[in-house]
Coordinates of C-alpha atoms in Angstrom, one line a residue:
X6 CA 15.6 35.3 -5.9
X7 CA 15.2 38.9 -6.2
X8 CA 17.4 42.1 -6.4
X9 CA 16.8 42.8 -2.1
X10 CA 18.3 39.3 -0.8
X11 CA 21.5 39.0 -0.3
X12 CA 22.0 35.6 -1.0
X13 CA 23.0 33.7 -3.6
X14 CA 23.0 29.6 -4.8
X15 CA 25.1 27.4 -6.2
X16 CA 24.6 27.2 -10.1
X17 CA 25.6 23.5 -10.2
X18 CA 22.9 21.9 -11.7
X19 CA 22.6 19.2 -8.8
X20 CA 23.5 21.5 -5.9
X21 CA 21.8 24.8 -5.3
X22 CA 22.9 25.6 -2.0
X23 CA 22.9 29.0 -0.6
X24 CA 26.5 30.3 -0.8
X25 CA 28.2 31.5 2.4
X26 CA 31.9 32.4 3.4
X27 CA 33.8 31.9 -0.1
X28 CA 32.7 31.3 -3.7
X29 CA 34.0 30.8 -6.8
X30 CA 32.5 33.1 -9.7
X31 CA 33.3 32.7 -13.5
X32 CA 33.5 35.3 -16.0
X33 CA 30.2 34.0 -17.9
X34 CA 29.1 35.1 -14.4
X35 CA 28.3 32.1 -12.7
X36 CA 28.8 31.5 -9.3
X37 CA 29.7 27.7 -7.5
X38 CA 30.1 27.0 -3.7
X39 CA 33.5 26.0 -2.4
X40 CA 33.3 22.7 -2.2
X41 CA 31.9 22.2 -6.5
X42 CA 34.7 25.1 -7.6
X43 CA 37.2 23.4 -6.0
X44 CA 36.5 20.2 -7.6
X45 CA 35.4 21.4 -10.7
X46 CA 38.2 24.0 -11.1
X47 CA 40.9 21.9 -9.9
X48 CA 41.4 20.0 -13.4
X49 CA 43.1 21.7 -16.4
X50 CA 41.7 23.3 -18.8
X51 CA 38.9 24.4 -16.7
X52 CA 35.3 24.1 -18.1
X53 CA 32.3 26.1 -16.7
X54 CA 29.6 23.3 -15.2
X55 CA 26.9 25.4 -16.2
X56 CA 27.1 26.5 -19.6
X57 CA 30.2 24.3 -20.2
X58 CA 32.5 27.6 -21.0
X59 CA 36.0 27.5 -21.8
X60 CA 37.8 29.5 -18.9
X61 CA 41.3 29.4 -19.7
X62 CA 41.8 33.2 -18.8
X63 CA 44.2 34.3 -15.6
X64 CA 41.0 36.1 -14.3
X65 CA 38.2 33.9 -15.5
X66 CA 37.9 32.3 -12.4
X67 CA 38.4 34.1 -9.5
X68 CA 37.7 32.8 -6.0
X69 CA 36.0 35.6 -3.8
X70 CA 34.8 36.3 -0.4
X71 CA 31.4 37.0 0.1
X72 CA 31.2 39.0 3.2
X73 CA 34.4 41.1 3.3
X74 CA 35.8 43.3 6.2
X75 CA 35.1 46.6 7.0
X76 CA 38.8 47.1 5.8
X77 CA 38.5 45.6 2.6
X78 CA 35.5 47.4 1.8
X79 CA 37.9 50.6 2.7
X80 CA 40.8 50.0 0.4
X81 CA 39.3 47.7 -2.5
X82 CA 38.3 50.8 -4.7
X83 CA 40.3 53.0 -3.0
X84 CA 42.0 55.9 -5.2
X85 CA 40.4 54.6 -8.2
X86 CA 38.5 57.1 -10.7
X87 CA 34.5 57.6 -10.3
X88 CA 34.1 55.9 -13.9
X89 CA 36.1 53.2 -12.8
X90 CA 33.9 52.8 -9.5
X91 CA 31.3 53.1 -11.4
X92 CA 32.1 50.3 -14.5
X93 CA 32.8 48.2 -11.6
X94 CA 29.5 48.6 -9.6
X95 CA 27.9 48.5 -12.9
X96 CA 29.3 45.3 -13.9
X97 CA 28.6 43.8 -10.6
X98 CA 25.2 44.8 -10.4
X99 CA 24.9 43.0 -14.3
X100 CA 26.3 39.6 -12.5
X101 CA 23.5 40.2 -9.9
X102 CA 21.0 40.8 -12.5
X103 CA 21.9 37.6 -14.3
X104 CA 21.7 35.6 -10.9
X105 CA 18.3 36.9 -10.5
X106 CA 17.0 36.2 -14.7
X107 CA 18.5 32.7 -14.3
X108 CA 17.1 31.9 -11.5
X109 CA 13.2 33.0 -13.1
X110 CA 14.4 31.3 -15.8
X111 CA 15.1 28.0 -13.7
X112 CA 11.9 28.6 -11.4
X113 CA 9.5 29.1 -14.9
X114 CA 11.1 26.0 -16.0
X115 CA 11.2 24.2 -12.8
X116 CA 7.1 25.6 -12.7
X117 CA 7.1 24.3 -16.5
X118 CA 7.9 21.0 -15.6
X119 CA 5.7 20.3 -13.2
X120 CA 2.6 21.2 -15.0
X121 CA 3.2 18.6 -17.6
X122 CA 3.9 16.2 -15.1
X123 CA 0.6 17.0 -13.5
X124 CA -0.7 16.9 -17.0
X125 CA 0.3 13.5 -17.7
X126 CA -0.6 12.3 -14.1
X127 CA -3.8 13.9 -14.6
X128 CA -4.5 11.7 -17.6
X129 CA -3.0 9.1 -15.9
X130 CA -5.6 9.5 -13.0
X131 CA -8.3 10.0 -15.8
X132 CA -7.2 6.7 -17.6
X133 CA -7.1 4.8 -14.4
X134 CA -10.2 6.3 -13.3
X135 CA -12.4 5.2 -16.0
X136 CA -10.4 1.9 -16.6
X137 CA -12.0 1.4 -12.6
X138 CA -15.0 2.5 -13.7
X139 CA -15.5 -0.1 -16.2
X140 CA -13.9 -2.9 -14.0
X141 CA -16.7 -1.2 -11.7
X142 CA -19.7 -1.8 -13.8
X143 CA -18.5 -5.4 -14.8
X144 CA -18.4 -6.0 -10.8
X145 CA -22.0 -5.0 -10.7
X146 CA -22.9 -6.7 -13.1
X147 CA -20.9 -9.8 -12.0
X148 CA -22.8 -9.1 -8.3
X149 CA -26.1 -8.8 -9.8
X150 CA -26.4 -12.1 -12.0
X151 CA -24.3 -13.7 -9.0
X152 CA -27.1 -12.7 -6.9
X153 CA -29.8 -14.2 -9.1
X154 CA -27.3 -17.1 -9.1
X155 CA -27.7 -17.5 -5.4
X156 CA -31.5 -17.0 -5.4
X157 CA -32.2 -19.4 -7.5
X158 CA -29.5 -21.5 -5.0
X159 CA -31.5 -20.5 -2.3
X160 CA -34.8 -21.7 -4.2
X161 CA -33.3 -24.9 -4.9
X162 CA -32.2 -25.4 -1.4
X163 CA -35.5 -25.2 0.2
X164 CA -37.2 -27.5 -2.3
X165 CA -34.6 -29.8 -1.5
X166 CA -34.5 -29.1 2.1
X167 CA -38.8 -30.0 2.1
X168 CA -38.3 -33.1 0.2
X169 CA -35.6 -34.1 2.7
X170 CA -37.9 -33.7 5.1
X171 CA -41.0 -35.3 3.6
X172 CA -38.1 -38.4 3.0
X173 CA -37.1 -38.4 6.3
X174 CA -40.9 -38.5 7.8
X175 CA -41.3 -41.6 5.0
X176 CA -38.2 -43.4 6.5
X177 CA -39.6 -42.8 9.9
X178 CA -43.1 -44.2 9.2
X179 CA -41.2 -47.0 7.3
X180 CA -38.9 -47.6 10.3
X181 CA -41.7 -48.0 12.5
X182 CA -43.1 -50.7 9.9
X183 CA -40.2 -52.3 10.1
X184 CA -39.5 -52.2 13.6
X185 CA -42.9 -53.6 14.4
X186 CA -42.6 -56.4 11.6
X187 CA -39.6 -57.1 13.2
X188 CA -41.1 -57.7 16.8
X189 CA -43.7 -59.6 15.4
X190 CA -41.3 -62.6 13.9
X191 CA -39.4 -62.3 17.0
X192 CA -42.6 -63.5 18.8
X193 CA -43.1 -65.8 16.0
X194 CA -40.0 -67.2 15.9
X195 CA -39.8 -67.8 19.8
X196 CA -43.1 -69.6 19.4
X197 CA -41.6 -71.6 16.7
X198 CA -38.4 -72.0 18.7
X199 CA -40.5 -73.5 21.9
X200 CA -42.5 -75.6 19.9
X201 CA -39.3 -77.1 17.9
X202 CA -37.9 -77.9 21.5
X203 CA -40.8 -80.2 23.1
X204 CA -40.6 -83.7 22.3
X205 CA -41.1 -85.7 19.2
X206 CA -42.5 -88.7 18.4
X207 CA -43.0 -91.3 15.6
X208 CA -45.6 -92.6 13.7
X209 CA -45.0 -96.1 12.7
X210 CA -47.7 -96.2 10.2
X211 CA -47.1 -92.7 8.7
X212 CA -43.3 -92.0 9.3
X213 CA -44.1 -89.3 9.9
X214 CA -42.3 -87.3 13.7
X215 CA -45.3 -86.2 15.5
X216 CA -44.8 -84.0 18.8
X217 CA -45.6 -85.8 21.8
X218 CA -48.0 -84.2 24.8
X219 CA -46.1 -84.3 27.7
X220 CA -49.2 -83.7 29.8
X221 CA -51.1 -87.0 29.2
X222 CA -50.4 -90.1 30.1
X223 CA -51.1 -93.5 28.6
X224 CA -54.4 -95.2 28.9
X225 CA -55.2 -99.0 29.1
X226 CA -58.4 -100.1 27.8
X227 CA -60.4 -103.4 28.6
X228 CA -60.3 -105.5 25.5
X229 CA -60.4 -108.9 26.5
X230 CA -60.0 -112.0 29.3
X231 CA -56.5 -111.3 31.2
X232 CA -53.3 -109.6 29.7
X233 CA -54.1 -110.2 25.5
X234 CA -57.3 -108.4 25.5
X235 CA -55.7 -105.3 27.1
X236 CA -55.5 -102.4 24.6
X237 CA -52.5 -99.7 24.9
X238 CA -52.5 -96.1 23.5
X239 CA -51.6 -92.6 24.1
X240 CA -54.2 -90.3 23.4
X241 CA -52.8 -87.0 21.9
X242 CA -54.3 -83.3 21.3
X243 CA -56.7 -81.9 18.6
X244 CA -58.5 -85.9 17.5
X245 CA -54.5 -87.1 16.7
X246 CA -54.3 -90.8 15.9
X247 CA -53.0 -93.1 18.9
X248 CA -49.1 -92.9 19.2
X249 CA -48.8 -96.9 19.6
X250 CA -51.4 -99.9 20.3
X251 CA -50.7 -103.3 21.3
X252 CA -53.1 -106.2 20.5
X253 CA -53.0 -109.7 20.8
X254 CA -51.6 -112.7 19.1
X255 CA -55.3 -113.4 18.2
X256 CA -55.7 -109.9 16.6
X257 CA -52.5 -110.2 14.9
X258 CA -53.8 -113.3 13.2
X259 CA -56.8 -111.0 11.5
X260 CA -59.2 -112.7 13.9
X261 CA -60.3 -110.8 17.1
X262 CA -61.1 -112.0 20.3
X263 CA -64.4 -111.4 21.6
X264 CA -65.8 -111.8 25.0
X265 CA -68.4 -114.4 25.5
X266 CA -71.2 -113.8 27.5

């Protein structure tokens, strides 16, 4: 605020509105809207808000208009002596004065403030700032061995990915071993099986079951004069002994019959 406006603020430190219509102004020449003088002033003894004055005088506090009429401009130093005019312009232009000083005063400390806020977020910023700067380089550092990490993943990963392969052709070349071993005793066994189901037969001198052939027939050989001389047996495959053979009571007796001539 300077001399030329015509304005002036509340000095309640929480308000510092620009005053219009009425005001109340103190003798330590401070100046409240209407709304804080009311309030403040209201109470008994009254104390200034600003400088916390005493203002127990009948004219310490005197509630004013700030734009007059043209008639009260007429008659308020009306008849009153040119030093008196001029004491009281004088002190009037000291109240504005004051209003002006204090509000420097408020604005370099206002300004004063603000730098060592900036100040200390400046360090703040600075602090921060290199604090990120090391959490920064650790992250690189963190990235870089974590990438060699991940190489040597990636390293491990195809070895194992070729010996998967190289396992899998095995178990495929094995599987085709097994599959053809596998056909093979099924043929084997079905042979097996057929040959287990054609019909047996038993050798009276071994014991021993013998599998018939079902495709010859018993042969009766000439051995003698009528029915005793006549030989019976079954030839079988591959020079096999004779399944059964009859003989005669002479035979039986150890002595065999031969044919005269």
């Amino acid at each position: 605020m300077s001399l030329c406006d015509d304005t002036l603020l509340c000095n309640f430190p929480k308000c510092r509105a620009k005053l219009s219509g009425f005001a109340w102004v103190t003798a330590c020449s401070h100046v409240f809207c209407d709304q804080h003088g009311s309030g403040e002033f209201s109470r008994s003894p009254a104390i200034c808000p600003a400088c916390s004055s005493a203002l127990s005088g009948k004219l310490d506090i005197v509630r004013t208009e700030l734009s007059p009429s043209e008639e009260y401009k007429a008659m308020v130093l009306a008849g009153l002596r040119p030093d008196v005019v001029l004491d009281i312009s004088a002190r009037a232009l000291a109240f504005w004065s004051y209003q002006v000083y204090q509000e420097h005063m408020y604005q370099e400390y206002s300004l004063s403030r603000a730098e060592v806020q900036l100040k200390q977020m400046e360090k703040v910023l600075t602090q921060q700032n290199q604090s990120r700067e090391l959490e920064l380089t650790g992250m690189r550092g963190e990235i870089a061995s974590l990438k060699k990490v991940m190489e040597e993943y990636k390293r491990k990963y195809s070895e194992m990915s070729e010996r998967l392969m190289e396992r899998n052709r095995q178990y495929q070349k094995l599987q085709g071993l097994y599959d053809s071993l596998r056909l093979r005793n099924m043929v084997v066994g079905v042979g097996e099986r057929d040959s287990l189901l054609q019909p047996e037969h038993l050798d009276f001198n071994t014991g021993v079951a013998r599998h018939a052939t079902p495709q010859r027939s018993p042969q009766f050989l000439p051995g003698g004069h009528g029915e005793e001389g006549r030989l019976f047996y079954c030839p079988e495959a591959d020079g096999a002994k004779t399944f059964f053979q009859f003989s005669s009571p002479a035979r039986e007796r150890g002595r065999p019959f031969m044919k005269k001539h």
